[in-house]
CSV table of C-alpha atoms and ligand atoms in Angstrom, one decimal:
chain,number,residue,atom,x,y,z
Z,1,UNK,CA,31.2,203.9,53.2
Z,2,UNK,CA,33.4,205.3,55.4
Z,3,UNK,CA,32.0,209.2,57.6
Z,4,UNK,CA,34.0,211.7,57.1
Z,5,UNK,CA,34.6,214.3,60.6
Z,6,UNK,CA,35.1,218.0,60.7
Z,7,UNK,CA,35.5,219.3,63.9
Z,8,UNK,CA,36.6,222.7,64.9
Z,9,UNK,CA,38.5,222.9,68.2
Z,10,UNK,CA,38.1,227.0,68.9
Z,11,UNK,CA,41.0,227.0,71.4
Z,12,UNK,CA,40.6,229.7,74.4
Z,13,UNK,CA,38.9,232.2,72.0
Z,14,UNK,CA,35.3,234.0,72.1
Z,15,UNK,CA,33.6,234.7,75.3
Z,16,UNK,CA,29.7,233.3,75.7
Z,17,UNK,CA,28.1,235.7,73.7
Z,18,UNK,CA,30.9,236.1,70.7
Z,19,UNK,CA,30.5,232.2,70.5
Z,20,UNK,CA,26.9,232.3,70.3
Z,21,UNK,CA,27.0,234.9,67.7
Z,22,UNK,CA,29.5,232.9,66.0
Z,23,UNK,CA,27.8,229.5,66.2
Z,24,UNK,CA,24.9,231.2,64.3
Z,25,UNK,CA,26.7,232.7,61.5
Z,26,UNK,CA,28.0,228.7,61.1
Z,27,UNK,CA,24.5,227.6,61.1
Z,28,UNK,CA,24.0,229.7,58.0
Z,29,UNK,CA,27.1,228.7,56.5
Z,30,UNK,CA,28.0,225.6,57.1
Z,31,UNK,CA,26.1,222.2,54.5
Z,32,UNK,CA,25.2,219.3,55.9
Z,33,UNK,CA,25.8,216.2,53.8
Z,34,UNK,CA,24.8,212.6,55.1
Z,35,UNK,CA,28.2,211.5,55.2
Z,36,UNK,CA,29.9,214.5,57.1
Z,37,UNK,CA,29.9,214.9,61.2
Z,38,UNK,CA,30.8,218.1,61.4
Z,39,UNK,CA,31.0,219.0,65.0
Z,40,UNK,CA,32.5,222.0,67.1
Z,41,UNK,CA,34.1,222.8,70.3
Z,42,UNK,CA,34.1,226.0,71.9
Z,43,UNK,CA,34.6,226.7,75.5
Z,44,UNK,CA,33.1,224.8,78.4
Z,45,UNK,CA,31.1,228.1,79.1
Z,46,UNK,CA,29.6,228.2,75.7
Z,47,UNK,CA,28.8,224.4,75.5
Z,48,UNK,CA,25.4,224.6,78.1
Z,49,UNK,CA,24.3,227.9,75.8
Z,50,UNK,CA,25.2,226.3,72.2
Z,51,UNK,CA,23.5,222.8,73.1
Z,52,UNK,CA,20.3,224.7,73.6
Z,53,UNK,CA,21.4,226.7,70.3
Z,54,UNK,CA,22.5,224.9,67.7
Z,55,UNK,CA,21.0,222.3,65.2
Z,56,UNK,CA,22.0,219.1,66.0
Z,57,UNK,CA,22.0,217.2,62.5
Z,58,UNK,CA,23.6,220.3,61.1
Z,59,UNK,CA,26.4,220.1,64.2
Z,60,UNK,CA,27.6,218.4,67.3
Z,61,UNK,CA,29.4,219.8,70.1
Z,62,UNK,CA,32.8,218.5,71.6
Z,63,UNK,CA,34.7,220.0,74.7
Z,64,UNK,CA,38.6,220.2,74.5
Z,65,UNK,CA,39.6,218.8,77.3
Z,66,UNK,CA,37.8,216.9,80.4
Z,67,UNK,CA,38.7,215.2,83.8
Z,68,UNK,CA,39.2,211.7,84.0
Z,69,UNK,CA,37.3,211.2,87.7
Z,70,UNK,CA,33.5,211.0,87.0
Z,71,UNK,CA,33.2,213.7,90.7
Z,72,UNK,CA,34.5,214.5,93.6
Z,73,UNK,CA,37.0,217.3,95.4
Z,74,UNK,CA,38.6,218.2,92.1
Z,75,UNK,CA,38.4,222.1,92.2
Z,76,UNK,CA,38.1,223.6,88.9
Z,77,UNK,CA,37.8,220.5,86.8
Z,78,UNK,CA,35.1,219.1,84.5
Z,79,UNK,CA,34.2,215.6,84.3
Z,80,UNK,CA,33.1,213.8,81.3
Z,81,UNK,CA,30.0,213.1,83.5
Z,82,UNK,CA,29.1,216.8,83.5
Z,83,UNK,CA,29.9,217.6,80.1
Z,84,UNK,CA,27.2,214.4,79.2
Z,85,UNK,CA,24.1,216.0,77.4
Z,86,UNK,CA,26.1,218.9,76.4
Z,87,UNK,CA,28.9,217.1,74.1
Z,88,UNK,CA,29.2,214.0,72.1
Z,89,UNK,CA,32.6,214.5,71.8
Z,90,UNK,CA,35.9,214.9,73.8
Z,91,UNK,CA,39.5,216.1,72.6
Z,92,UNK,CA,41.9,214.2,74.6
Z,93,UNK,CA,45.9,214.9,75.0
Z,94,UNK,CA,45.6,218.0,72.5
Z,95,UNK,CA,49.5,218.8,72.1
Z,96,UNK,CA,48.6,222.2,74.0
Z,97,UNK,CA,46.9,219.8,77.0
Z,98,UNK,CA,50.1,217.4,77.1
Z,99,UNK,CA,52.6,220.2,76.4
Z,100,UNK,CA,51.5,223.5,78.3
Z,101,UNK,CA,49.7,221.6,81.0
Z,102,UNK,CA,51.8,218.3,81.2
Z,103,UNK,CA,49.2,215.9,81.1
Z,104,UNK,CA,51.0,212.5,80.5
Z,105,UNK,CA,50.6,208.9,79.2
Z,106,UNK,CA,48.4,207.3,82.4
Z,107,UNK,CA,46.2,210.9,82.3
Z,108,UNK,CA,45.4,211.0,79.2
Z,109,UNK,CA,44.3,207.0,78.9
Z,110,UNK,CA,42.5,207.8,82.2
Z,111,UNK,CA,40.3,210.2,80.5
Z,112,UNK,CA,39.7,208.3,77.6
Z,113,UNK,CA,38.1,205.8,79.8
Z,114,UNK,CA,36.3,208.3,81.4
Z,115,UNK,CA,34.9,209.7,78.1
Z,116,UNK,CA,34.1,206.2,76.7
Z,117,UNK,CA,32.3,205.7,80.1
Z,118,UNK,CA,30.4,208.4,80.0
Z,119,UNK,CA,28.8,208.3,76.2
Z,120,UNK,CA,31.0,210.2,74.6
Z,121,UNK,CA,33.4,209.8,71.5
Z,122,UNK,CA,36.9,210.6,72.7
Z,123,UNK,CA,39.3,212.1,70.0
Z,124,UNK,CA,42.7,211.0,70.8
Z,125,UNK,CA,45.5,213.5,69.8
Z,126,UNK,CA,49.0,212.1,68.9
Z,127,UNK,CA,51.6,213.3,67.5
Z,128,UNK,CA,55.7,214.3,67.3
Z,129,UNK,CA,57.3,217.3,68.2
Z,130,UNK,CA,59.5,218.8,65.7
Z,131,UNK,CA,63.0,217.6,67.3
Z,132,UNK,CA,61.4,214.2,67.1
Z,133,UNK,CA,60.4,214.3,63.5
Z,134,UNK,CA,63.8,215.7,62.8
Z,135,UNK,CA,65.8,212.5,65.1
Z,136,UNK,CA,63.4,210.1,62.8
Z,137,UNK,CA,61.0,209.2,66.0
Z,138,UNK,CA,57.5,209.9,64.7
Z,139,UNK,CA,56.8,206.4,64.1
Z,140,UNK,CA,58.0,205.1,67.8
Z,141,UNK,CA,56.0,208.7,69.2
Z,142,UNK,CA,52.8,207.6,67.0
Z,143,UNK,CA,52.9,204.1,68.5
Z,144,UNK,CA,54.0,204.3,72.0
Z,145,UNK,CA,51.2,207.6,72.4
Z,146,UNK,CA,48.1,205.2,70.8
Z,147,UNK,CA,49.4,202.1,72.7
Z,148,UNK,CA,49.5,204.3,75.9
Z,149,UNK,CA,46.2,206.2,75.0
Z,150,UNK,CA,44.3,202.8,74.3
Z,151,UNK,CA,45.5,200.9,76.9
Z,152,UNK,CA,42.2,199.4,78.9
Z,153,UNK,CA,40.1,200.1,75.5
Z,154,UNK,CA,38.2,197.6,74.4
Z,155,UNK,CA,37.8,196.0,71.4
Z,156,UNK,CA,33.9,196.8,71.4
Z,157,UNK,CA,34.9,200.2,72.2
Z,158,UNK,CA,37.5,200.8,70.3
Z,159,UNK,CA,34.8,202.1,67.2
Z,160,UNK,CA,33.7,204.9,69.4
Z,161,UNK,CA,37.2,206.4,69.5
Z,162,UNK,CA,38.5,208.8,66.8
Z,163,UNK,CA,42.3,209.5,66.5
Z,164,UNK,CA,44.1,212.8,65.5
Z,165,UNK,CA,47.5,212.7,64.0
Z,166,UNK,CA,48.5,216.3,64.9
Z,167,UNK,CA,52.3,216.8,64.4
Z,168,UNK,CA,53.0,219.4,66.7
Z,169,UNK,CA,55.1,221.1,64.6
Z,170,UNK,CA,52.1,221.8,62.2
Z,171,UNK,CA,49.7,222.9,64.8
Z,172,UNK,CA,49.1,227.2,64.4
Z,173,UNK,CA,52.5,227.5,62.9
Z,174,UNK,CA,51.4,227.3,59.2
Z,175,UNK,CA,53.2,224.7,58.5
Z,176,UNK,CA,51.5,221.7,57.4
Z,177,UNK,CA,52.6,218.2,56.9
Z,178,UNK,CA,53.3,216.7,53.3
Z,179,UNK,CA,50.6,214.1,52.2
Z,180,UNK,CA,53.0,211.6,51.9
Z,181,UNK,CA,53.9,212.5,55.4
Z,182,UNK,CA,50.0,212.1,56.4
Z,183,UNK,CA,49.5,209.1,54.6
Z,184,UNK,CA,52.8,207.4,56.4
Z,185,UNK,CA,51.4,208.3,59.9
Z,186,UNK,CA,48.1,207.8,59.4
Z,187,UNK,CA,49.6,203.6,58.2
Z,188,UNK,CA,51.4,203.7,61.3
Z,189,UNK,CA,48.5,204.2,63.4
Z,190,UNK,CA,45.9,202.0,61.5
Z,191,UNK,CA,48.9,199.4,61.8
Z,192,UNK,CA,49.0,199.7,65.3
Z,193,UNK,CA,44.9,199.8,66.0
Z,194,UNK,CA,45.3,196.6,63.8
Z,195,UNK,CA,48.0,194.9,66.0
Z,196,UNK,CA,45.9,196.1,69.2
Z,197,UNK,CA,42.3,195.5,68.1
Z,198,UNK,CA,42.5,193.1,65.0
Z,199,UNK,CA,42.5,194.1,61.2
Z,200,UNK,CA,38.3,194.4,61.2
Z,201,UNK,CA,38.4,197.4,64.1
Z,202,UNK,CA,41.9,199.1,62.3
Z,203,UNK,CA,39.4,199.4,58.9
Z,204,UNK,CA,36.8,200.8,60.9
Z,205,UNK,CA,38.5,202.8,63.1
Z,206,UNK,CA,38.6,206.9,61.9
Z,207,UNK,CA,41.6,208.6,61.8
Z,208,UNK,CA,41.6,212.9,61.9
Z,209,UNK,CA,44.5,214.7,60.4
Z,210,UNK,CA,45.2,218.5,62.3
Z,211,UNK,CA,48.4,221.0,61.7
Z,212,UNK,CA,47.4,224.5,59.8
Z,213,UNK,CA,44.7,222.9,57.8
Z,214,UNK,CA,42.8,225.8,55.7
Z,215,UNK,CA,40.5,225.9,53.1
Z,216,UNK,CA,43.4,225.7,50.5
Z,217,UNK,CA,44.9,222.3,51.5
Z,218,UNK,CA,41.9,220.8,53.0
Z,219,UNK,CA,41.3,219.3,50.0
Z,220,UNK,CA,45.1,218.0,49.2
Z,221,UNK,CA,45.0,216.6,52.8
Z,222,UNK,CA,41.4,215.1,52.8
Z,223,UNK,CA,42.0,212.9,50.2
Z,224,UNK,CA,45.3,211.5,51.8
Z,225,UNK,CA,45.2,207.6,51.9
Z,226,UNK,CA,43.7,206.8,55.3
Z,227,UNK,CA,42.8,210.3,56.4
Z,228,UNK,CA,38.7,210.3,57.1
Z,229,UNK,CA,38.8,213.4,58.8
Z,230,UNK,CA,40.2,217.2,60.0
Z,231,UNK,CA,40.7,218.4,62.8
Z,232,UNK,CA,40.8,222.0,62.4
Z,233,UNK,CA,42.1,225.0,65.0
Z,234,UNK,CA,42.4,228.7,63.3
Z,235,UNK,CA,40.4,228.0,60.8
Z,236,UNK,CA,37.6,227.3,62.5
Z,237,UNK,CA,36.9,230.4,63.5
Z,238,UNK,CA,36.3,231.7,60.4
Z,239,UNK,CA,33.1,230.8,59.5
Z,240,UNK,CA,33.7,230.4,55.0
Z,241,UNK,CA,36.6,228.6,56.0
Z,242,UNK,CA,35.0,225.9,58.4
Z,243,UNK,CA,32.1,225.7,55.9
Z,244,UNK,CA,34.2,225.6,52.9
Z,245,UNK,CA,35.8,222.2,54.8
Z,246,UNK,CA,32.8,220.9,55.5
Z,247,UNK,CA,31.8,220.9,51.8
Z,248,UNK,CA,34.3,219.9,50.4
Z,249,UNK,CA,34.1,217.0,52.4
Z,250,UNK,CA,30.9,216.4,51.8
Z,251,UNK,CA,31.8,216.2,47.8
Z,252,UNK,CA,34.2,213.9,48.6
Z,253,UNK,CA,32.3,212.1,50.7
Z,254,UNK,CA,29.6,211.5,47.6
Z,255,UNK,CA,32.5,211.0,45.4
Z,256,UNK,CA,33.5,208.3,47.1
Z,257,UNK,CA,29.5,206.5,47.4
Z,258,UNK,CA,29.5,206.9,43.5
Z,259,UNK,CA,32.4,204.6,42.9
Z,260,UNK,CA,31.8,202.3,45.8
Z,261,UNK,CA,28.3,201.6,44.1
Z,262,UNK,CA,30.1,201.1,40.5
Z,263,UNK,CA,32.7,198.4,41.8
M,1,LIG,C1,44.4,222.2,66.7
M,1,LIG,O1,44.1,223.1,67.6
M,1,LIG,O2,44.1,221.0,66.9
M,1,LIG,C2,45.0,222.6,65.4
M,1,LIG,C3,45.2,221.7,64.5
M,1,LIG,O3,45.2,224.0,65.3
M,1,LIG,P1,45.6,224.7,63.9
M,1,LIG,O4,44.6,224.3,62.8
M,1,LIG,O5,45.4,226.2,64.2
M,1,LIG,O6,47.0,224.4,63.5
């Protein structure tokens, strides 16, 4: 039985104290289910505060970006080695990373290495632009961004990664891709883990959708063919929303045991 993710990336929004606030208003909220990881990521200042805070059965803690060098003269970068004991998770190439701060192909493999290295499950963010959907590239974007992103990934590693299919023309614009859209990309990218990794670790592997997912289609999307996860920006920060996910995840999640056990 497959887990099912959902994690809330909370952007550059809510200072120390607001996210503390916040992070408690989740812990009232939000289920926990067996079968769920629901995990959060708020700024590098609030992840030292929130690690101390929150429940860690009921929630994990991810940052949203990290360097790829483990130390050194790197002024105002974060290594996956610092972030260790804080987070279990990393988001890696966010469309915002690769497209506001031009972090490219080698980078972004870099620091999945370096979040693999350092004990932590790197969430790989791929996805087109919306002149790329339109000129009918999504499927060479998918492929060439996960070959490049998983290059130097090994095939005992390869289960400790979780991919994002996040269209970039769906990410805080409202619009959100079609589930036959979802389904088709997240093939393309199971197809591609399989050609890399074999068809065993392409089964296994999780694959995340994000793009204006909210309470309303979270449902619609999470029970897209292949999609075992959301990752989920706005609407994370409103606290029925995020938990409303999380449930309804979780029902799915049991759905899905029940006719596993009657096959
Ligand atoms: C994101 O930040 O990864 C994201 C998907 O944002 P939004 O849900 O706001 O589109």
């Amino acid at each position: 039985m497959a887990k099912k993710f959902i994690i809330g990336n909370w952007k550059m929004n809510l200072n120390v104290h607001e996210s503390s606030l916040f992070a408690a208003k989740l812990a009232q909220e939000v289920p926990t289910y067996r079968d769920v990881t629901t995990a959060i990521c708020p700024s590098f200042l609030a992840l030292q505060p929130l690690s101390l805070q929150v429940n860690h059965r009921q929630m994990k803690l991810g940052a949203q970006n990290c360097y790829w060098r483990d130390s050194g003269a790197f002024t105002g970068e974060i290594s996956a080695t610092q972030l260790r004991g804080l987070a279990q998770y990393v988001l890696i190439g966010h469309s915002e990373r690769r497209n506001i701060f031009s972090e490219g192909d080698r980078e972004i493999r870099f620091k999945v290495q370096a979040a693999l290295r350092n004990c932590l499950t790197p969430v790989l963010c791929v996805g087109e632009t919306a002149l790329e959907r339109k000129d009918g590239d999504t499927e060479h974007v998918l492929n060439d961004q996960v070959v490049s992103g998983l290059l130097n990934v090994s095939s005992e590693e390869i289960s400790e990664v979780l991919i994002a299919y996040e269209p970039v023309w769906a990410i805080g614009t409202g619009e959100t891709a079609g589930p036959e859209d979802i389904e088709k990309a997240m093939k393309i990218i199971r197809a591609q883990v399989s050609h890399l990794f074999g068809r065993e670790a392409s089964k296994k592997v999780s694959l995340l959708y994000g793009g204006s997912v909210k309470l309303d289609n979270a449902a619609s999307i999470l029970s897209a063919k292949g999609v075992d996860g959301l990752l989920i920006g706005g609407a994370s920060l409103i606290a029925p929303e995020f938990a409303g996910m999380v449930k309804i995840a979780g029902e799915l999640a049991k759905e899905e045991a029940k006719n596993e056990v009657k096959e």
